[in-house]
PDB file of C-alpha atoms in Angstrom:
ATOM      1  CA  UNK A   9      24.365  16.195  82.499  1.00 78.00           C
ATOM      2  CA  UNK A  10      23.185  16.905  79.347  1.00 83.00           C
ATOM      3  CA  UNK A  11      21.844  20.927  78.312  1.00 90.00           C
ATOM      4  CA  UNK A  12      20.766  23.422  75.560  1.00 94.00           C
ATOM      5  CA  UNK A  13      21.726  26.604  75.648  1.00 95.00           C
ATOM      6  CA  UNK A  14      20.145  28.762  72.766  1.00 94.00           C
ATOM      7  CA  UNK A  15      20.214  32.236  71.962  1.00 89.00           C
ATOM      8  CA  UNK A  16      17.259  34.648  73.555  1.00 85.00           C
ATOM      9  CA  UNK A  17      14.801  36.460  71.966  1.00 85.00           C
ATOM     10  CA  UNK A  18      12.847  37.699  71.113  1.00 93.00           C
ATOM     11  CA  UNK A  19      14.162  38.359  67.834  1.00 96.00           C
ATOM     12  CA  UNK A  20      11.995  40.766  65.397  1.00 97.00           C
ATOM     13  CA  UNK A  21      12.845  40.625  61.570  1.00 97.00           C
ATOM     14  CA  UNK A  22      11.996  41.899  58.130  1.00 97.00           C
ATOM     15  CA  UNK A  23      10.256  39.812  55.380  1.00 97.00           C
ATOM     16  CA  UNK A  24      13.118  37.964  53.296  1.00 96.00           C
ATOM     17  CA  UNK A  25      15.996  39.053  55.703  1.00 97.00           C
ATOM     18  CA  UNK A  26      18.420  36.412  56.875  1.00 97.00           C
ATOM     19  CA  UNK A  27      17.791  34.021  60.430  1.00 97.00           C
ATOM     20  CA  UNK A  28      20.815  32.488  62.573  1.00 97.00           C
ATOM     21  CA  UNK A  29      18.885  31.377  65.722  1.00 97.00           C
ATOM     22  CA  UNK A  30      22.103  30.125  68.043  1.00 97.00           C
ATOM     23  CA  UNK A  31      22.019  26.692  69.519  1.00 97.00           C
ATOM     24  CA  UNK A  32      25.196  24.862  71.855  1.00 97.00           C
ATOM     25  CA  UNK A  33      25.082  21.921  73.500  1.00 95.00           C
ATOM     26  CA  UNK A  34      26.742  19.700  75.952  1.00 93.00           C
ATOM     27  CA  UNK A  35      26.347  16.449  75.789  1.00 88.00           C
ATOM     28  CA  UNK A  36      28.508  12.707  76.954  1.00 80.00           C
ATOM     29  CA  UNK A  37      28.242  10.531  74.277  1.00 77.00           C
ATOM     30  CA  UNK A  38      26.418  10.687  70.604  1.00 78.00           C
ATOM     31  CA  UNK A  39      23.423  12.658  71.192  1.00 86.00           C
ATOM     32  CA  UNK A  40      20.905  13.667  67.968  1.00 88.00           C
ATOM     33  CA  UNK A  41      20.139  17.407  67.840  1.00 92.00           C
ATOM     34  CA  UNK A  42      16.744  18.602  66.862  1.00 94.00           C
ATOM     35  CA  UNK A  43      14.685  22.024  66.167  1.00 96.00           C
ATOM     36  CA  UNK A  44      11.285  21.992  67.334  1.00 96.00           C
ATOM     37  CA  UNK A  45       8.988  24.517  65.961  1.00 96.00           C
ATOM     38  CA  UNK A  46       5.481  26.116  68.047  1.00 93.00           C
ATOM     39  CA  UNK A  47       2.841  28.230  66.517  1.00 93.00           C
ATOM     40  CA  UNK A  48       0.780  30.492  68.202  1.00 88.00           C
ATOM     41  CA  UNK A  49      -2.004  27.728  70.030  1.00 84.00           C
ATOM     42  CA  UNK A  50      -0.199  25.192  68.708  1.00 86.00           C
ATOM     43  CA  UNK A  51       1.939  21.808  69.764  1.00 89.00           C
ATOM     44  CA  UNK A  52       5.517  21.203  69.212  1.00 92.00           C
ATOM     45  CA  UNK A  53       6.210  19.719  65.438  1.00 92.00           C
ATOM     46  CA  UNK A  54       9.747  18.979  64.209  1.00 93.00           C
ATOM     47  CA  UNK A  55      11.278  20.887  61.842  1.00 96.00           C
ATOM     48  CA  UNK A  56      14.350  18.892  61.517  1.00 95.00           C
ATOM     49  CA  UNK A  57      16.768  16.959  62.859  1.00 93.00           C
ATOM     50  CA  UNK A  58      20.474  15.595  62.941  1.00 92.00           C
ATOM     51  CA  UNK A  59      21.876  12.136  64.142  1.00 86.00           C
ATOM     52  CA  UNK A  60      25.654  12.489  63.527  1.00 87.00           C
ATOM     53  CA  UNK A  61      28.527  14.833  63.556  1.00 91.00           C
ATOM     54  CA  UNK A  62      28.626  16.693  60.313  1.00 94.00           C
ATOM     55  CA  UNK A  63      24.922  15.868  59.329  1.00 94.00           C
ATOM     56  CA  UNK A  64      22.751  18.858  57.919  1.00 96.00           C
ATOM     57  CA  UNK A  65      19.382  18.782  58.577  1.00 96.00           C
ATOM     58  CA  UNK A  66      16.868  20.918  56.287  1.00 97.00           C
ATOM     59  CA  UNK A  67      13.142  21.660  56.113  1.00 96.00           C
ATOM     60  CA  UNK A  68      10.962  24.266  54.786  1.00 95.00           C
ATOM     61  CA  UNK A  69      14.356  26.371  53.961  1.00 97.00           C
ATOM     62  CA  UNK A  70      15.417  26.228  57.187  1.00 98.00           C
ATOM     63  CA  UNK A  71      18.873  24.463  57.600  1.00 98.00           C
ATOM     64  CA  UNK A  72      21.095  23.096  60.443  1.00 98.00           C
ATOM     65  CA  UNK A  73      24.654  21.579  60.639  1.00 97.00           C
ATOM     66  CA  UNK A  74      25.316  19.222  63.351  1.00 96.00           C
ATOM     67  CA  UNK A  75      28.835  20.878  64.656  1.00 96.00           C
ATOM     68  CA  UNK A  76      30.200  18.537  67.009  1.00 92.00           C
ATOM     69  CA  UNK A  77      33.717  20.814  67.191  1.00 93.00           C
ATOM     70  CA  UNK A  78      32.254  23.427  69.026  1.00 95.00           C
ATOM     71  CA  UNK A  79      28.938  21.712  70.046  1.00 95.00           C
ATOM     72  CA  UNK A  80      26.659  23.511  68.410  1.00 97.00           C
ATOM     73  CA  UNK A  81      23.365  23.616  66.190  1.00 97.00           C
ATOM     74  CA  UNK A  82      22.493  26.812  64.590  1.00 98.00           C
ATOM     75  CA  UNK A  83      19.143  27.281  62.856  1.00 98.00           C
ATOM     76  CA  UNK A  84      19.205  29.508  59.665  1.00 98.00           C
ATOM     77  CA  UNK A  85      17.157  30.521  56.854  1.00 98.00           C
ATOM     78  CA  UNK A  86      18.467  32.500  53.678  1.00 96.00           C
ATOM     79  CA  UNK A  87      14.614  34.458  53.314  1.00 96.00           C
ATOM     80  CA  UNK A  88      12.046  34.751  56.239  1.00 97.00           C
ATOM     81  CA  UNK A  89       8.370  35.187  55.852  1.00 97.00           C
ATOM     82  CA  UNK A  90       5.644  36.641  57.958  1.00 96.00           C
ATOM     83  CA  UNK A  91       4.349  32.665  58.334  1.00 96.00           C
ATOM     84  CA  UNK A  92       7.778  31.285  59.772  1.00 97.00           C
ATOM     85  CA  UNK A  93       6.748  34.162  63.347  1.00 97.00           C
ATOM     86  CA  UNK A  94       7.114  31.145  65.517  1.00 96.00           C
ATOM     87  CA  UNK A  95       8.943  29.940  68.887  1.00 94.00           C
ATOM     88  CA  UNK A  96      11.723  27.794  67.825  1.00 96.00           C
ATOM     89  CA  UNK A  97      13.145  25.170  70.483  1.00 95.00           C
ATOM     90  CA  UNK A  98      16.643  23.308  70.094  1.00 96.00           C
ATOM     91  CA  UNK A  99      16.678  19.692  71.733  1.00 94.00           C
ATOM     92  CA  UNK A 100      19.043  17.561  72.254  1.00 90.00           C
ATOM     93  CA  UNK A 101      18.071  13.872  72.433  1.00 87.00           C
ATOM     94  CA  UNK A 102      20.591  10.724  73.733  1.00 75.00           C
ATOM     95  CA  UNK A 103      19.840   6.988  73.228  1.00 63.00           C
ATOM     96  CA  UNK A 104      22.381   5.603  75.596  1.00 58.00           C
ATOM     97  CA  UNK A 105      20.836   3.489  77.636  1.00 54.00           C
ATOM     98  CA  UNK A 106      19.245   4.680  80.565  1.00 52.00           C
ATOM     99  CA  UNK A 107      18.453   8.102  78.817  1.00 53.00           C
ATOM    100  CA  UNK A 108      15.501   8.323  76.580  1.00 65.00           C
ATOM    101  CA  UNK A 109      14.461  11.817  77.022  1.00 75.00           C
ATOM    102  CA  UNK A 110      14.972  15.293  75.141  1.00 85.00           C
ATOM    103  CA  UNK A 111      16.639  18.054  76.583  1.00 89.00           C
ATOM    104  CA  UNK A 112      15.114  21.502  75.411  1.00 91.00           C
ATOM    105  CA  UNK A 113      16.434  24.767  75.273  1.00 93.00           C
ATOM    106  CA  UNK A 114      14.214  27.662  76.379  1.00 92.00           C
ATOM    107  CA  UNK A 115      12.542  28.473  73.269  1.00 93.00           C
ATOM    108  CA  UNK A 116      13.408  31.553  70.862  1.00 95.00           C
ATOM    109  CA  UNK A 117      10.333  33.688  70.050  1.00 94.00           C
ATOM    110  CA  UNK A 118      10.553  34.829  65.925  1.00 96.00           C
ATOM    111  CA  UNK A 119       8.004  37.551  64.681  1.00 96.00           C
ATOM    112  CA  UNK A 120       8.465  38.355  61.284  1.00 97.00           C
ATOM    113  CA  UNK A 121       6.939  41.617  60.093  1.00 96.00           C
ATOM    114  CA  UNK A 122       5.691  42.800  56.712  1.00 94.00           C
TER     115      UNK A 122
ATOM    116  CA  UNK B  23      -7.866  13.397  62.248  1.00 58.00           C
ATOM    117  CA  UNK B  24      -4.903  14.736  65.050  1.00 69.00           C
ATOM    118  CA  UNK B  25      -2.346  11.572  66.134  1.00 91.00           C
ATOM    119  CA  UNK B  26      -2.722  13.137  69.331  1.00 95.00           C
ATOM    120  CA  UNK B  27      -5.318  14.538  71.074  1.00 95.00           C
ATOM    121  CA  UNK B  28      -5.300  16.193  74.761  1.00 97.00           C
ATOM    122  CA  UNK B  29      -8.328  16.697  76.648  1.00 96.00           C
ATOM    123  CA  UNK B  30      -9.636  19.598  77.972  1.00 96.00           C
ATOM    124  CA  UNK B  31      -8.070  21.860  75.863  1.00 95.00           C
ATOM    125  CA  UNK B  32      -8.453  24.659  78.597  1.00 96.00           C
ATOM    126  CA  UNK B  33      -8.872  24.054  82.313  1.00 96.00           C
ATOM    127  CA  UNK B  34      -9.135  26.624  84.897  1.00 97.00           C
ATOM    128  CA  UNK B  35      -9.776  25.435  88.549  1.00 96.00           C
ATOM    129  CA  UNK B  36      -9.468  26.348  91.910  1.00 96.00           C
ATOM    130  CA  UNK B  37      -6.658  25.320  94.481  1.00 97.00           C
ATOM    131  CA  UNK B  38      -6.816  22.159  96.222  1.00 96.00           C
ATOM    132  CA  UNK B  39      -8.905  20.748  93.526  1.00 96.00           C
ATOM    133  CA  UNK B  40      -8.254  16.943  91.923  1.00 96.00           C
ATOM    134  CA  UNK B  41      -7.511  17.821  88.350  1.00 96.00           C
ATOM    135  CA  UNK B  42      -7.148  14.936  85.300  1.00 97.00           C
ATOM    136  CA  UNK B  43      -5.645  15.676  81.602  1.00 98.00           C
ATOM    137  CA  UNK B  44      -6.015  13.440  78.683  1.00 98.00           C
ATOM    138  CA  UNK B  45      -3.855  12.152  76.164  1.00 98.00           C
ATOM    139  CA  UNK B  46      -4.878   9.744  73.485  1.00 97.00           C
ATOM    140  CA  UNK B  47      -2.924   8.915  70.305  1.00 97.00           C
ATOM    141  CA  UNK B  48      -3.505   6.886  67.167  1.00 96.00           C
ATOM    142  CA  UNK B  49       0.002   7.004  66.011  1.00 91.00           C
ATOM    143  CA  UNK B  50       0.536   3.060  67.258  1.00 90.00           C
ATOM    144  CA  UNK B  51       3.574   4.027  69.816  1.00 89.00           C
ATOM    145  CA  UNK B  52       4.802   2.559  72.556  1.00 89.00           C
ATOM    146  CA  UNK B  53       6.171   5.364  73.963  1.00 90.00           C
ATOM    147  CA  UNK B  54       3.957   8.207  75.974  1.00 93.00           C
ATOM    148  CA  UNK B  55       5.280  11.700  77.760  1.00 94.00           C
ATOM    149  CA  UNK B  56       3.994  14.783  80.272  1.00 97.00           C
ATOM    150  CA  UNK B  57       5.746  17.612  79.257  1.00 96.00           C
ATOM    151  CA  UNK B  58       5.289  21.057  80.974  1.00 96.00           C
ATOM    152  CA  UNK B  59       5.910  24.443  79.570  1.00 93.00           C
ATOM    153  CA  UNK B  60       6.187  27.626  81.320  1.00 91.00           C
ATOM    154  CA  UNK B  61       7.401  30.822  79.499  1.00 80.00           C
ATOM    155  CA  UNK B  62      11.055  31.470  79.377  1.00 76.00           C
ATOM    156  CA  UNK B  63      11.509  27.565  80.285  1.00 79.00           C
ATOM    157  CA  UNK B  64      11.334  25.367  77.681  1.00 84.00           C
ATOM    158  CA  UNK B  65       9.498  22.286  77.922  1.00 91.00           C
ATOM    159  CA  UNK B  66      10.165  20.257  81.614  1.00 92.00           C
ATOM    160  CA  UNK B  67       9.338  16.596  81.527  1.00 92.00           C
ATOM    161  CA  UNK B  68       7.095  15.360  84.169  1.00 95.00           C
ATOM    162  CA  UNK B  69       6.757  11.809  83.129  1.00 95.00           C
ATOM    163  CA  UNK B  70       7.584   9.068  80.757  1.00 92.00           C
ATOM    164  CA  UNK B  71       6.180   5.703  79.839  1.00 93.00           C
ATOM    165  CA  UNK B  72       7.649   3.540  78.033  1.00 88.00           C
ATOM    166  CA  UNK B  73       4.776   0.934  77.713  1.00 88.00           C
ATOM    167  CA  UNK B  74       2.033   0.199  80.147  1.00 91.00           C
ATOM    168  CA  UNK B  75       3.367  -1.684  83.189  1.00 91.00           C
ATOM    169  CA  UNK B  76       6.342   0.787  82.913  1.00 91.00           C
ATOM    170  CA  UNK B  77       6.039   4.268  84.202  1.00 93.00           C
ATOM    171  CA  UNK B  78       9.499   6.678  85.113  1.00 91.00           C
ATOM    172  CA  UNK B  79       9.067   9.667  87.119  1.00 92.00           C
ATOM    173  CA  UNK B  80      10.650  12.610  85.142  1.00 90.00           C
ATOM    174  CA  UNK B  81      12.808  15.857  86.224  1.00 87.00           C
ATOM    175  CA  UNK B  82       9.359  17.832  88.208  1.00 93.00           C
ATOM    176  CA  UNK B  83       7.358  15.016  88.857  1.00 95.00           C
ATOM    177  CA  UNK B  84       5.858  16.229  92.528  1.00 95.00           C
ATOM    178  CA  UNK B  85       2.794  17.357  92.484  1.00 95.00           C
ATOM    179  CA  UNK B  86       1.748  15.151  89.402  1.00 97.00           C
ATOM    180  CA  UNK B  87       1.016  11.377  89.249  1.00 97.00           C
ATOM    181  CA  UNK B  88       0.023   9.374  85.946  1.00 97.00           C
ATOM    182  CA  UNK B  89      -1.874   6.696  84.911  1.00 97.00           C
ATOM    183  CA  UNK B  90      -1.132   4.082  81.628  1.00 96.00           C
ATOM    184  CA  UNK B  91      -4.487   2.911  80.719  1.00 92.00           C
ATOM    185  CA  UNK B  92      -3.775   1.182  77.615  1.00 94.00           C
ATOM    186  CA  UNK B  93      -1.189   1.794  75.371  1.00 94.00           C
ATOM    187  CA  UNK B  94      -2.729   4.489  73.168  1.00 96.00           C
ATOM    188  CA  UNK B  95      -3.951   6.655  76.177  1.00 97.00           C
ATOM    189  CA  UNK B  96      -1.873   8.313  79.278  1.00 98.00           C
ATOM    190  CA  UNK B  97      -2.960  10.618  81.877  1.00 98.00           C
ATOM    191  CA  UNK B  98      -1.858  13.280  84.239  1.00 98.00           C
ATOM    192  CA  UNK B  99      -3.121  13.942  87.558  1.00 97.00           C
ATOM    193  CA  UNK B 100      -3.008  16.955  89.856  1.00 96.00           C
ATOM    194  CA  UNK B 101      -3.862  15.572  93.584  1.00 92.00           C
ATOM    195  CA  UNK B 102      -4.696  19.316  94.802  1.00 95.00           C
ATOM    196  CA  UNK B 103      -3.543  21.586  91.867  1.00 96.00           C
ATOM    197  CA  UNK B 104      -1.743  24.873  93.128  1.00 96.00           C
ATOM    198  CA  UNK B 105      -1.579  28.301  91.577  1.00 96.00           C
ATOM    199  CA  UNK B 106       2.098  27.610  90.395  1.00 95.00           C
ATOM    200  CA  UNK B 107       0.731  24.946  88.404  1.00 96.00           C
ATOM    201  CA  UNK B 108      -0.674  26.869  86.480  1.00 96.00           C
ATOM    202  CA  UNK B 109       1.125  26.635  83.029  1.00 96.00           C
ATOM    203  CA  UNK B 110       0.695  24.875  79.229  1.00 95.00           C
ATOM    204  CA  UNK B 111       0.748  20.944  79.300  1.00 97.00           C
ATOM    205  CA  UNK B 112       1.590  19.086  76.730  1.00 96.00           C
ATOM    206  CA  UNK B 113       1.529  15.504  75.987  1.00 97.00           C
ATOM    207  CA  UNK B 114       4.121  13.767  73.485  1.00 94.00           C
ATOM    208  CA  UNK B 115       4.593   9.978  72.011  1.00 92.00           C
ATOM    209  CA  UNK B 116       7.682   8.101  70.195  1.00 88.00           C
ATOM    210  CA  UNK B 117       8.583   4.900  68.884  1.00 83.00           C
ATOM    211  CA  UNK B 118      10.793   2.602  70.333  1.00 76.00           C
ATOM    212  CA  UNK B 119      11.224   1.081  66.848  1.00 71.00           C
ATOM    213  CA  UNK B 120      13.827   2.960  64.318  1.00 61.00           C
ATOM    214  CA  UNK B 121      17.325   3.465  63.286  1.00 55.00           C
ATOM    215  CA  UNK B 122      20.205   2.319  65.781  1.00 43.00           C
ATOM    216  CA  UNK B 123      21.544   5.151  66.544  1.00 43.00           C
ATOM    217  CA  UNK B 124      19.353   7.711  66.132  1.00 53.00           C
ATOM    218  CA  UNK B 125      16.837   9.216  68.455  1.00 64.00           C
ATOM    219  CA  UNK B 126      13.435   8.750  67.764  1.00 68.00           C
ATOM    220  CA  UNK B 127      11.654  12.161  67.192  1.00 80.00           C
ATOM    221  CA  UNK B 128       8.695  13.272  69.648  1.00 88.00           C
ATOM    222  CA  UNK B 129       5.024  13.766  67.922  1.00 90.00           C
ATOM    223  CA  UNK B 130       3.507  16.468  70.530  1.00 93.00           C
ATOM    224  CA  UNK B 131      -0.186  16.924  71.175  1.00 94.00           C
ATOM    225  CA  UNK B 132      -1.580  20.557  70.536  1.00 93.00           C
ATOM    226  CA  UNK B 133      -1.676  21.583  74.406  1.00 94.00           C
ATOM    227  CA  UNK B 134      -3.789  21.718  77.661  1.00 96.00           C
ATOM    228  CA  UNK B 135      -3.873  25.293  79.306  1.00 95.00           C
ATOM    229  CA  UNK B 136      -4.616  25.177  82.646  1.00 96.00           C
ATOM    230  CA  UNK B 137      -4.854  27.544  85.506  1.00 96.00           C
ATOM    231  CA  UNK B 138      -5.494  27.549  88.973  1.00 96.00           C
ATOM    232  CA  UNK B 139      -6.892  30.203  90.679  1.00 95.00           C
TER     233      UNK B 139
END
């Protein structure tokens, strides 16, 4: 079956310092990859997304390169700010038929301090 | 105006009660989830419609049944709510309608806390 496996937090960082938030997947068939972003009392919104092997997805200065040679779909941003303290959620979405559902991983809480 | 709304916003309750959430959405789709999140889990999917005469039971469906009242509102009952369903609820909506191969992203209401005591 289909899963996403990304990395735990929670994960505490500095103002402009670097982000890799870890995302694999496994998958049968042509799946599209997502990153779902939650504020504090908030819904999920999308942050961005990927349909196809080799496609980046980018948003707000995040970025994400659909890596179907070692399955994966790693959120990172050059410069982080106090607003991007989040939970971040990679999914993993299939249109074959018969499947119409996202697959989430477990969520990766971000707090960014001053 | 939200796309998607969830009513109550906050629930608590006792067990063995008959609970009912709310979602309505103005965002015209055809397509209407549960979702439930408990921390450390992700999001679970409870249900799925896909329009109103068609309604798929998802991967933690027991417990929970759902109703497709039109095709902007869907709802989620709790028979006799337990204390382990306690936990965030959230509502979600996509279109059926949209590139070939791609998956058609998930608008997500802001969330219905409940707890049972």
């Amino acid at each position: 079956g289909n899963s996403v496996t990304q990395m735990e937090g929670p994960v505490t960082l500095s103002e402009e310092a670097f982000l890799t938030i870890n995302c694999t997947y496994t998958a049968t068939g042509y799946p599209s990859l997502f990153w779902y972003v939650q504020y504090p009392g908030e819904g999920l919104q999308l942050l961005l997304k990927a349909t196809k092997a080799d496609d980046k997805g980018s948003n707000k200065g995040f970025e994400a390169t659909y890596r179907k040679e070692t399955t994966s779909f790693h959120l990172e941003k050059g410069s982080v700010q106090v607003s991007d303290s989040a939970v971040y959620f990679c999914a993993l979405g299939y249109s074959g038929a018969g499947s119409y559902q996202l697959t989430f991983g477990k969520g990766t809480k971000l707090s960014v301090i001053p | 105006d939200a796309d998607v709304t969830q009513t109550p916003r906050n629930r608590i309750t006792k067990t063995g009660k008959r609970i009912m959430l709310e979602c309505s959405q103005t965002k015209g789709h055809d397509r209407m989830y549960w979702y439930r999140q408990d921390p450390g889990l992700g999001l679970q999917l409870i249900y799925y419609s896909f329009d109103v005469k068609d309604i798929n039971k998802g991967e933690i469906s027991d417990g929970y049944s759902v109703s497709r009242q039109a095709q902007a509102k869907f709802s989620l009952s709790l028979e006799s709510a337990i204390p382990n369903q306690t936990a965030l609820y959230f509502c979600a909506t996509s279109d059926s309608q949209g590139l070939a191969y791609s998956y058609n992203e998930q608008f997500f209401g802001p969330g219905t806390r409940l707890t049972v005591l």
